[in-house]
Amino acid sequence: MVGDSLSAAAITKGLETRFVGQRVLYYPSLASTMEVARHEAQQGAAEGTVIIADEQTAGRGRLKRAWLSPRGNIALSVILHPSLSCLPSLIMLASLAVVHSIEAVTGLKSQVKWPNDVLINGKKVCGILIESDVQGNRVNYTIIGIGIDVNLRLADFPEIQPIATSLSHELGREVSRLNVIRCLLVEVERLYLALSTGGSIYEEWRDSLVTLGKRVRVKTGETIYEGTAESVARDGSLLLRTLHGSLTRIVAGDVTLRD
Ligand code: BTN
């Protein structure tokens, strides 16, 4: 078997959080943790509930892409009940929590590609999908889905080899998923509590972005922009200096680094 074995008890035992990861639903195989998390959230699941699967058979990525999710890696969703004002910062929270936990467990330095891909040596090691149910000014729930390539053997997936990496690939040895998961849950809660009590994580997120100052191509819907990623606003949007010299604010999109 690739990777250490997981269970709800192993994840929660002695976990130093107040609520994130105090309730864990573990599945050996699921279509997608996002669907189970949505169902749980609609049934009133406690804040911090985590849905985790050893393998996903229909993992979902941003922009309706598929997310490859074989055994040995991390695929989990966390249910939160944030205030409306915190919503834009959750992208920052999730990517920073991943960066911190990867470094704490493995020593590897990673960076964020706007809006929330995590890269090591320029290759994607983690994808994040955030879905919220909002009614008026009220957030019923938010689900943060995180997929980390922990022990992915890239030789088995030549189609993603040019753009993806895994922690084990970078280190040349297997990595404990349990250590990464537990550290990640602690970090999610720490940053979430900081945000909820008025703290800012914007500066750290901005400084961790590999995108800024780079020539980029951004695809948003059917529109493609080219220019230099000049800055990010506090709401997480990207400020792009286009080739014509104007500044365009992009709220969501897919970035390709051109340099
Ligand atoms: C992306 O980079 O496009 C986002 C990928 C998000 C993948 C995670 S794995 C856990 C959760 N369940 C899913 O089906 N997707 C997210």
Coordinates of C-alpha atoms and ligand atoms in Angstrom, one line a residue:
M1 CA 0.0 0.0 0.0
V2 CA 1.2 3.5 -0.8
G3 CA 1.1 5.8 2.2
D4 CA 0.3 5.3 5.9
S5 CA -3.1 4.1 6.9
L6 CA -5.8 6.6 8.0
S7 CA -8.7 6.4 10.4
A8 CA -10.9 9.0 12.1
A9 CA -9.4 8.0 15.5
A10 CA -5.8 8.4 14.3
I11 CA -6.6 11.9 13.0
T12 CA -8.5 13.2 16.0
K13 CA -6.5 11.5 18.8
G14 CA -4.9 14.3 20.9
L15 CA -5.5 16.8 18.1
E16 CA -4.8 20.3 19.5
T17 CA -7.8 22.1 18.1
R18 CA -11.1 23.3 19.5
F19 CA -13.3 22.3 16.7
V20 CA -11.5 21.7 13.3
G21 CA -11.0 18.0 13.0
Q22 CA -12.8 17.1 16.2
R23 CA -15.3 15.3 14.1
V24 CA -13.9 13.3 11.2
L25 CA -15.8 11.1 8.8
Y26 CA -13.3 8.8 7.1
Y27 CA -14.0 6.8 3.9
P28 CA -11.7 4.3 2.1
S29 CA -13.2 5.4 -1.2
L30 CA -15.7 8.2 -2.2
A31 CA -16.7 9.9 -5.4
S32 CA -15.8 13.3 -3.9
T33 CA -15.5 14.5 -0.3
M34 CA -17.2 17.7 -1.5
E35 CA -20.5 16.0 -2.1
V36 CA -20.5 14.3 1.3
A37 CA -19.4 17.5 3.0
R38 CA -22.3 19.4 1.3
H39 CA -24.8 16.8 2.5
E40 CA -23.4 16.9 6.0
A41 CA -23.4 20.7 6.1
Q42 CA -27.0 20.8 4.9
Q43 CA -27.9 18.4 7.8
G44 CA -26.3 20.8 10.2
A45 CA -22.9 19.2 10.8
A46 CA -20.8 20.9 13.5
E47 CA -18.3 23.5 12.4
G48 CA -14.9 21.9 11.7
T49 CA -16.3 18.6 10.6
V50 CA -13.8 16.9 8.2
I51 CA -14.7 14.5 5.5
I52 CA -11.6 12.5 4.3
A53 CA -11.2 9.8 1.7
D54 CA -8.3 7.5 0.9
E55 CA -9.3 7.6 -2.7
Q56 CA -11.8 9.7 -4.7
T57 CA -13.2 8.2 -7.9
A58 CA -14.7 11.5 -9.2
G59 CA -12.5 14.2 -7.5
R60 CA -13.5 17.7 -8.5
G61 CA -11.1 20.6 -9.3
R62 CA -11.7 24.3 -10.0
L63 CA -13.4 25.3 -13.2
K64 CA -15.1 22.0 -13.6
R65 CA -11.9 20.1 -14.0
A66 CA -11.3 16.6 -12.7
W67 CA -8.9 16.1 -9.7
L68 CA -6.8 12.9 -9.8
S69 CA -7.1 11.4 -6.3
P70 CA -5.5 7.9 -6.0
R71 CA -4.7 6.3 -2.7
G72 CA -1.6 7.5 -0.8
N73 CA -2.5 11.2 -1.0
I74 CA -4.7 13.6 0.9
A75 CA -8.3 14.4 -0.2
L76 CA -10.3 16.2 2.5
S77 CA -13.1 18.8 2.9
V78 CA -13.6 20.9 6.0
I79 CA -17.0 22.5 6.9
L80 CA -16.9 26.0 8.3
H81 CA -19.5 28.6 9.2
P82 CA -17.6 31.9 8.4
S83 CA -19.0 35.4 8.5
L84 CA -19.6 37.0 5.1
S85 CA -16.7 39.4 5.6
C86 CA -14.3 36.4 6.1
L87 CA -15.3 34.7 2.9
P88 CA -12.7 36.3 0.5
S89 CA -9.9 35.5 3.0
L90 CA -10.7 31.7 3.0
I91 CA -8.7 31.3 -0.2
M92 CA -5.7 32.9 1.6
L93 CA -6.3 30.8 4.7
A94 CA -6.4 27.5 2.9
S95 CA -3.3 28.0 0.8
L96 CA -1.3 29.4 3.8
A97 CA -2.4 26.5 6.0
V98 CA -1.1 24.1 3.3
V99 CA 2.2 26.0 2.9
H100 CA 2.8 26.0 6.6
S101 CA 2.0 22.4 7.2
I102 CA 4.1 21.1 4.3
E103 CA 7.1 23.0 5.6
A104 CA 6.5 21.9 9.2
V105 CA 6.3 18.2 8.3
T106 CA 8.8 18.0 5.5
G107 CA 10.9 21.1 5.5
L108 CA 9.9 21.7 1.9
K109 CA 9.3 25.3 0.9
S110 CA 6.2 25.9 -1.2
Q111 CA 4.6 28.9 -2.9
V112 CA 1.1 30.0 -3.9
K113 CA 0.1 30.5 -7.5
W114 CA -2.8 32.9 -7.5
P115 CA -5.5 32.3 -6.5
N116 CA -4.8 29.1 -4.5
D117 CA -2.6 26.5 -6.1
V118 CA 0.4 25.4 -4.0
L119 CA 3.6 24.8 -6.0
I120 CA 7.0 23.3 -5.1
N121 CA 9.8 24.1 -7.5
G122 CA 7.2 25.5 -9.9
K123 CA 5.0 22.4 -10.0
K124 CA 1.6 21.9 -8.5
V125 CA 1.5 19.9 -5.3
C126 CA -1.9 20.9 -4.0
G127 CA -5.3 22.2 -5.3
I128 CA -8.0 23.9 -3.3
L129 CA -11.7 24.2 -4.0
I130 CA -13.9 26.4 -1.9
E131 CA -17.7 26.3 -2.1
S132 CA -20.1 28.4 -0.1
D133 CA -23.8 28.5 0.4
V134 CA -24.8 32.1 0.9
Q135 CA -28.3 33.5 1.4
G136 CA -28.4 37.3 1.5
N137 CA -25.9 38.4 4.2
R138 CA -25.8 35.0 5.7
V139 CA -23.2 32.2 5.0
N140 CA -25.0 28.9 5.7
Y141 CA -21.7 27.0 5.3
T142 CA -18.5 27.0 3.4
I143 CA -16.6 23.9 2.4
I144 CA -12.9 24.0 1.9
G145 CA -11.7 21.1 -0.2
I146 CA -8.0 20.3 -0.2
G147 CA -6.1 17.8 -2.3
I148 CA -2.4 17.3 -1.6
D149 CA -0.2 15.0 -3.7
V150 CA 1.7 13.4 -0.9
N151 CA 2.9 10.1 -2.2
L152 CA 1.8 10.4 -5.8
R153 CA 4.1 8.3 -8.1
L154 CA 4.4 10.6 -11.1
A155 CA 5.7 7.8 -13.3
D156 CA 2.2 6.3 -13.0
F157 CA 0.6 9.5 -14.3
P158 CA 2.7 10.7 -17.3
E159 CA -0.1 13.1 -18.4
I160 CA 0.4 15.4 -15.4
Q161 CA 4.2 14.8 -15.0
P162 CA 5.2 18.2 -16.6
I163 CA 3.0 20.2 -14.3
A164 CA 2.6 18.3 -11.0
T165 CA 4.8 17.1 -8.2
S166 CA 4.3 15.3 -4.9
L167 CA 5.9 15.5 -1.5
S168 CA 7.5 12.1 -1.9
H169 CA 8.8 12.9 -5.3
E170 CA 10.5 16.0 -3.9
L171 CA 12.0 14.2 -1.0
G172 CA 12.7 10.8 -2.5
R173 CA 10.9 9.0 0.3
E174 CA 7.3 8.4 1.4
V175 CA 5.7 11.0 3.6
S176 CA 3.3 10.4 6.5
R177 CA -0.2 11.6 5.5
L178 CA -1.3 11.6 9.1
N179 CA 1.4 14.1 10.1
V180 CA 0.4 16.4 7.3
I181 CA -3.3 16.1 7.9
R182 CA -3.0 16.8 11.6
C183 CA -0.7 19.8 11.1
L184 CA -3.0 21.1 8.4
L185 CA -6.1 21.0 10.6
V186 CA -4.3 22.8 13.4
E187 CA -3.2 25.5 10.9
V188 CA -6.7 25.8 9.4
E189 CA -8.1 26.5 12.8
R190 CA -5.3 28.8 13.9
L191 CA -5.7 31.0 10.8
Y192 CA -9.5 30.9 10.9
L193 CA -9.6 32.0 14.6
A194 CA -7.1 34.8 13.7
L195 CA -9.4 35.9 10.9
S196 CA -12.6 35.6 12.9
T197 CA -11.1 37.9 15.6
G198 CA -10.2 40.6 13.1
G199 CA -6.6 39.5 12.3
S200 CA -5.2 39.8 8.8
I201 CA -3.5 37.1 6.8
Y202 CA -3.5 39.1 3.6
E203 CA 0.1 40.3 3.8
E204 CA 1.6 36.9 4.4
W205 CA -0.5 35.4 1.5
R206 CA 0.5 38.2 -0.8
D207 CA 4.2 37.6 0.1
S208 CA 3.9 33.9 -0.6
L209 CA 2.5 34.4 -4.1
V210 CA 4.9 33.3 -6.9
T211 CA 2.7 35.1 -9.4
L212 CA 3.4 38.8 -8.5
G213 CA 5.8 40.6 -10.9
K214 CA 5.5 37.8 -13.5
R215 CA 4.2 37.9 -17.0
V216 CA 1.0 35.9 -16.9
R217 CA -1.9 34.8 -19.0
V218 CA -5.2 34.7 -17.1
K219 CA -8.2 32.9 -18.4
T220 CA -11.5 34.0 -16.8
G221 CA -14.6 32.5 -18.5
E222 CA -14.1 32.9 -22.2
T223 CA -11.8 35.9 -21.8
I224 CA -8.0 35.7 -21.8
Y225 CA -5.9 38.6 -20.4
E226 CA -2.2 39.0 -20.8
G227 CA 0.1 41.2 -18.9
T228 CA 2.0 41.5 -15.6
A229 CA 0.6 40.4 -12.3
E230 CA 1.1 43.6 -10.5
S231 CA -0.5 43.1 -7.1
V232 CA -3.4 41.5 -5.2
A233 CA -6.1 43.4 -3.4
R234 CA -7.2 42.7 0.1
D235 CA -10.3 40.8 -1.2
G236 CA -7.9 38.4 -3.0
S237 CA -8.5 39.7 -6.5
L238 CA -5.6 40.0 -8.9
L239 CA -4.5 43.3 -10.3
L240 CA -3.2 42.8 -13.8
R241 CA -1.3 45.4 -15.8
T242 CA -2.4 44.5 -19.3
L243 CA -0.2 44.8 -22.4
H244 CA -2.0 48.1 -23.2
G245 CA -1.0 49.6 -19.8
S246 CA -4.4 49.5 -18.1
L247 CA -5.0 47.9 -14.7
T248 CA -7.6 45.2 -14.7
R249 CA -9.0 43.6 -11.5
I250 CA -9.6 39.8 -11.9
V251 CA -11.7 38.1 -9.3
A252 CA -11.4 34.5 -10.5
G253 CA -9.5 32.8 -13.2
D254 CA -6.8 30.4 -14.2
V255 CA -3.2 31.8 -14.4
T256 CA -0.4 30.5 -16.6
L257 CA 3.0 31.9 -15.8
R258 CA 4.7 33.1 -19.0
D259 CA 8.3 33.6 -17.7
Ligands
BTN1 C1 -8.0 22.5 -8.2 O1 -6.8 22.7 -8.1 O2 -8.6 22.6 -9.3 C2 -8.7 22.1 -6.9 C3 -8.6 20.7 -6.6 C4 -9.3 20.4 -5.3 C5 -9.3 18.9 -5.0 C6 -9.9 18.6 -3.6 S1 -9.5 17.0 -3.1 C7 -10.7 17.1 -1.8 C8 -11.9 17.8 -2.4 N1 -12.7 16.9 -3.0 C9 -12.8 17.1 -4.3 O3 -13.5 16.5 -5.1 N2 -12.1 18.2 -4.7 C10 -11.4 18.7 -3.5

